[in-house]
Amino acid sequence: MSTGAGSRPAKTWRSVAVGALDLVGHPIGEEGYELLLLPINAGAPAYLWGDGAATWRRLLEHPAADETFDEHTSDVVRQLEEMGLATASPDVDRGAVELSPPWLRSPQHELVYALLAEVARQNAIEIVFIKGPALHAQGLRAREHSGDVDCWVRPGDEVRLAEAMVAWGWTPLYSAFLGTGVPHSLTLQPAEWGCAIDVHSRFPGMAISPEVAFEYVQASSESRAYAGVRVQTPSRSEHAVITALHELRPTHGRQPNPVQAANARHALEAAGHDTIRSANDLGAGYVLRQVLRDAYGESSIDGLATPRPEDWAWRSASGPRRYVKAFLTVPWRHRARVLGRLIWPSTAMMLSVEDAPDAPARTLVLARVRRFSRAVRALLGGK
């Protein structure tokens, strides 16, 4: 169909989304909703039904020129554009390549994976998703659901990813030790999403450099779809090592209990003998030697390297002394900055600690003073 002189060329419309879930047949779909979509504009997920859902599906499969729309369809497409779910711009490269049913218990939770993958892609950040429901899918743990999302990036990229996620409603909880190699992850606190994110830049219990560990896990990772977006998760044997290390990590000086030790053994046994190789390659022999021996026998771990992770001593300590030991691992050039943050935490951190997002400045000052006084008394041996 030709256009007359001076007329504008027709626009070709297509569906877009950061993540897309088909709710037909899902319990949520019984309430009348057909699609759960994450718009390309920073904001909350959107439910579609009726003409909106039908039009979005049609434009996903067959982009169409606006001249082919009747008046009603044209209105629906414009509404989808305003919602960030349709575009006629060739410059927008974001689109859900698949429309699939949810496989997580919480569909909105599944969209967080797709969102992180898209934000990482936009910022040229390589990302691997660890722990969570993938462990259940791989037969490494019985529990299906996780309350948060864990991902792993190269050291330094955790801050870039955290800052990019602010526009979508997450607040980074920066540690006093940020940038020193002491923190293994950066927590992003949610708002209305209700799903926290832990961005790992290293994994406790590995006695090799974080960069090498990330490269190793990424190189053997496998593809998995969340909300129509392909992401990378660790291979079964590497994931078993990761979850076993997580279970056996000391928590504020407390050693793992029998249930955690059993969970670690289950994961290592479920993944098979390849976990011994993975544990060795990831420098996890020191932490996992005993549980690997219990799972596979003494002879199976002959030759397993057992270097002690540099951070294991302070992770095994408790109370304020834990922070002192961690502080002593910080390079001299960073110590003044870290000490200042420890004595006088940031407002964002105090708001999180006090669990009072609307606390006035005076309340936060008094809380900082109490926090500092308790730490001094504990270090001096007081109550």
XYZ file of N, CA and C in Angstrom, residues 12-22 34-38 40 48 51-65 69 73 77 80 84-87 93-101 227-229:
159
model
N 5.428 0.401 12.497
C 5.270 -1.017 12.767
C 5.394 -1.239 14.268
N 4.333 -1.766 14.865
C 4.269 -1.933 16.305
C 4.620 -3.371 16.701
N 5.285 -3.487 17.823
C 5.636 -4.798 18.363
C 5.552 -4.759 19.879
N 5.368 -5.916 20.445
C 5.303 -6.034 21.900
C 6.709 -6.052 22.481
N 6.859 -5.433 23.641
C 8.129 -5.459 24.357
C 7.845 -5.681 25.838
N 8.842 -6.190 26.529
C 8.762 -6.380 27.980
C 10.117 -6.844 28.455
N 10.425 -6.550 29.682
C 11.657 -7.053 30.294
C 11.481 -8.520 30.659
N 10.271 -8.911 31.054
C 9.956 -10.294 31.375
C 8.486 -10.534 31.085
N 8.136 -11.763 30.713
C 6.758 -12.051 30.324
C 6.343 -13.431 30.806
N 5.184 -13.504 31.459
C 4.667 -14.769 31.972
C 3.229 -14.979 31.505
N 2.955 -16.168 31.038
C 1.621 -16.554 30.600
C 0.900 -17.197 31.783
N -4.428 -12.815 32.471
C -3.870 -13.683 31.430
C -2.361 -13.567 31.292
N -1.829 -12.360 31.482
C -0.395 -12.125 31.333
C 0.124 -11.327 32.522
N 1.356 -11.617 32.925
C 2.067 -10.794 33.890
C 3.342 -10.333 33.206
N 3.467 -9.023 33.011
C 4.555 -8.459 32.213
C 5.315 -7.408 33.001
N 6.608 -7.325 32.749
C 7.419 -6.267 33.336
C 7.740 -5.259 32.243
N 9.198 -2.079 30.003
C 10.577 -1.648 29.778
C 10.884 -0.352 30.513
N -2.301 -8.131 32.461
C -3.142 -7.862 31.300
C -4.193 -8.953 31.159
N -8.757 -7.610 25.812
C -8.193 -7.089 24.566
C -6.720 -6.709 24.724
N -6.355 -6.214 25.905
C -4.957 -5.854 26.123
C -4.045 -7.055 25.997
N -4.433 -8.174 26.625
C -3.622 -9.391 26.547
C -3.605 -9.947 25.132
N -4.758 -9.951 24.478
C -4.834 -10.501 23.130
C -3.981 -9.695 22.154
N -4.024 -8.364 22.282
C -3.234 -7.510 21.389
C -1.745 -7.680 21.649
N -1.362 -7.774 22.915
C 0.061 -7.950 23.231
C 0.567 -9.262 22.653
N -0.223 -10.337 22.803
C 0.184 -11.635 22.243
C 0.346 -11.538 20.722
N -0.616 -10.889 20.077
C -0.591 -10.814 18.615
C 0.629 -10.056 18.118
N 0.946 -8.925 18.779
C 2.092 -8.127 18.340
C 3.418 -8.777 18.705
N 3.406 -9.682 19.679
C 4.623 -10.419 19.994
C 4.954 -11.393 18.871
N 3.932 -12.055 18.371
C 4.148 -13.040 17.299
C 4.260 -12.387 15.925
N 3.454 -11.341 15.708
C 3.418 -10.718 14.377
C 3.347 -9.201 14.516
N 4.480 -8.503 14.554
C 4.446 -7.032 14.551
C 3.603 -6.537 13.383
N 2.880 -5.437 13.604
C 1.933 -4.977 12.586
C 1.994 -3.465 12.427
N 1.689 -3.002 11.233
C 1.652 -1.568 10.936
C 0.379 -0.964 11.489
N -4.720 -1.379 11.902
C -5.539 -1.434 13.105
C -6.877 -0.730 12.893
N -8.433 -1.163 18.259
C -7.103 -1.759 18.410
C -6.038 -0.688 18.524
N -3.300 -0.329 21.504
C -1.850 -0.277 21.268
C -1.245 0.965 21.898
N -0.890 0.350 25.528
C 0.250 -0.529 25.783
C 1.564 0.243 25.679
N 4.612 0.959 28.564
C 5.944 0.422 28.319
C 5.915 -1.012 27.847
N 4.824 -1.405 27.158
C 4.659 -2.790 26.716
C 4.540 -2.923 25.195
N 4.594 -1.817 24.475
C 4.578 -1.852 23.012
C 5.372 -0.661 22.502
N 5.964 -0.832 21.339
C 6.753 0.261 20.769
C 6.756 0.156 19.249
N 15.552 -2.174 21.852
C 15.973 -3.546 21.557
C 15.530 -4.540 22.626
N 14.700 -4.071 23.559
C 14.256 -4.970 24.620
C 12.935 -5.615 24.251
N 12.906 -6.913 24.333
C 11.663 -7.621 24.048
C 11.717 -9.008 24.640
N 10.617 -9.491 25.145
C 10.561 -10.839 25.694
C 10.636 -11.821 24.532
N 11.704 -12.581 24.444
C 11.871 -13.507 23.335
C 11.001 -14.742 23.516
N 10.534 -14.991 24.736
C 9.677 -16.133 24.996
C 8.515 -15.691 25.883
N 7.393 -16.326 25.724
C 6.270 -16.154 26.635
C 6.012 -17.527 27.225
N 6.274 -17.689 28.496
C 6.215 -19.010 29.106
C 5.430 -18.971 30.407
N 4.894 -20.107 30.837
C 4.197 -20.148 32.128
C 5.195 -20.017 33.268
N 10.886 -16.102 33.418
C 9.968 -15.127 32.822
C 10.318 -14.825 31.373
N 10.631 -15.868 30.617
C 10.905 -15.709 29.197
C 12.275 -15.181 28.856
N 13.171 -15.063 29.838
C 14.515 -14.526 29.617
C 15.535 -15.605 29.961
